[in-house]
């Protein structure tokens, strides 16, 4: 998983600290901890700015939020 700025999601945090909810929408993020869908994902610039500071590095963004973010950027 990567973003153009090389920021990482929370799936590298110890499992006991994993938050299973997306910090953007609050829905389940389907984090697979270590074998997560996001490991090979390229995250668009700016998406991590939507994550509240207290969740940075602690909660994975869900796939649906990544898709919706890309759609909103394509409309601009």
mmCIF file of C-alpha atoms in Angstrom, residues 3-5 7 24 43-51 61 69 73:
data_model
loop_
_atom_site.group_PDB
_atom_site.id
_atom_site.type_symbol
_atom_site.label_atom_id
_atom_site.label_comp_id
_atom_site.label_asym_id
_atom_site.label_seq_id
_atom_site.Cartn_x
_atom_site.Cartn_y
_atom_site.Cartn_z
ATOM 1 C CA UNK A 3 0.455 6.982 -1.569
ATOM 2 C CA UNK A 4 2.434 9.322 -3.723
ATOM 3 C CA UNK A 5 3.821 10.817 -0.521
ATOM 4 C CA UNK A 7 2.487 7.488 3.778
ATOM 5 C CA UNK A 24 -13.200 8.524 7.289
ATOM 6 C CA UNK A 43 -3.436 5.751 -2.257
ATOM 7 C CA UNK A 44 -4.272 9.032 -3.980
ATOM 8 C CA UNK A 45 -2.601 12.239 -2.884
ATOM 9 C CA UNK A 46 -4.601 13.994 -0.219
ATOM 10 C CA UNK A 47 -6.664 11.095 1.092
ATOM 11 C CA UNK A 48 -4.738 10.930 4.369
ATOM 12 C CA UNK A 49 -5.665 14.569 5.025
ATOM 13 C CA UNK A 50 -9.216 13.308 5.627
ATOM 14 C CA UNK A 51 -8.082 11.087 8.522
ATOM 15 C CA UNK A 61 -9.019 3.596 5.322
ATOM 16 C CA UNK A 69 -12.127 9.797 -3.135
ATOM 17 C CA UNK A 73 -11.038 13.892 -7.736
#
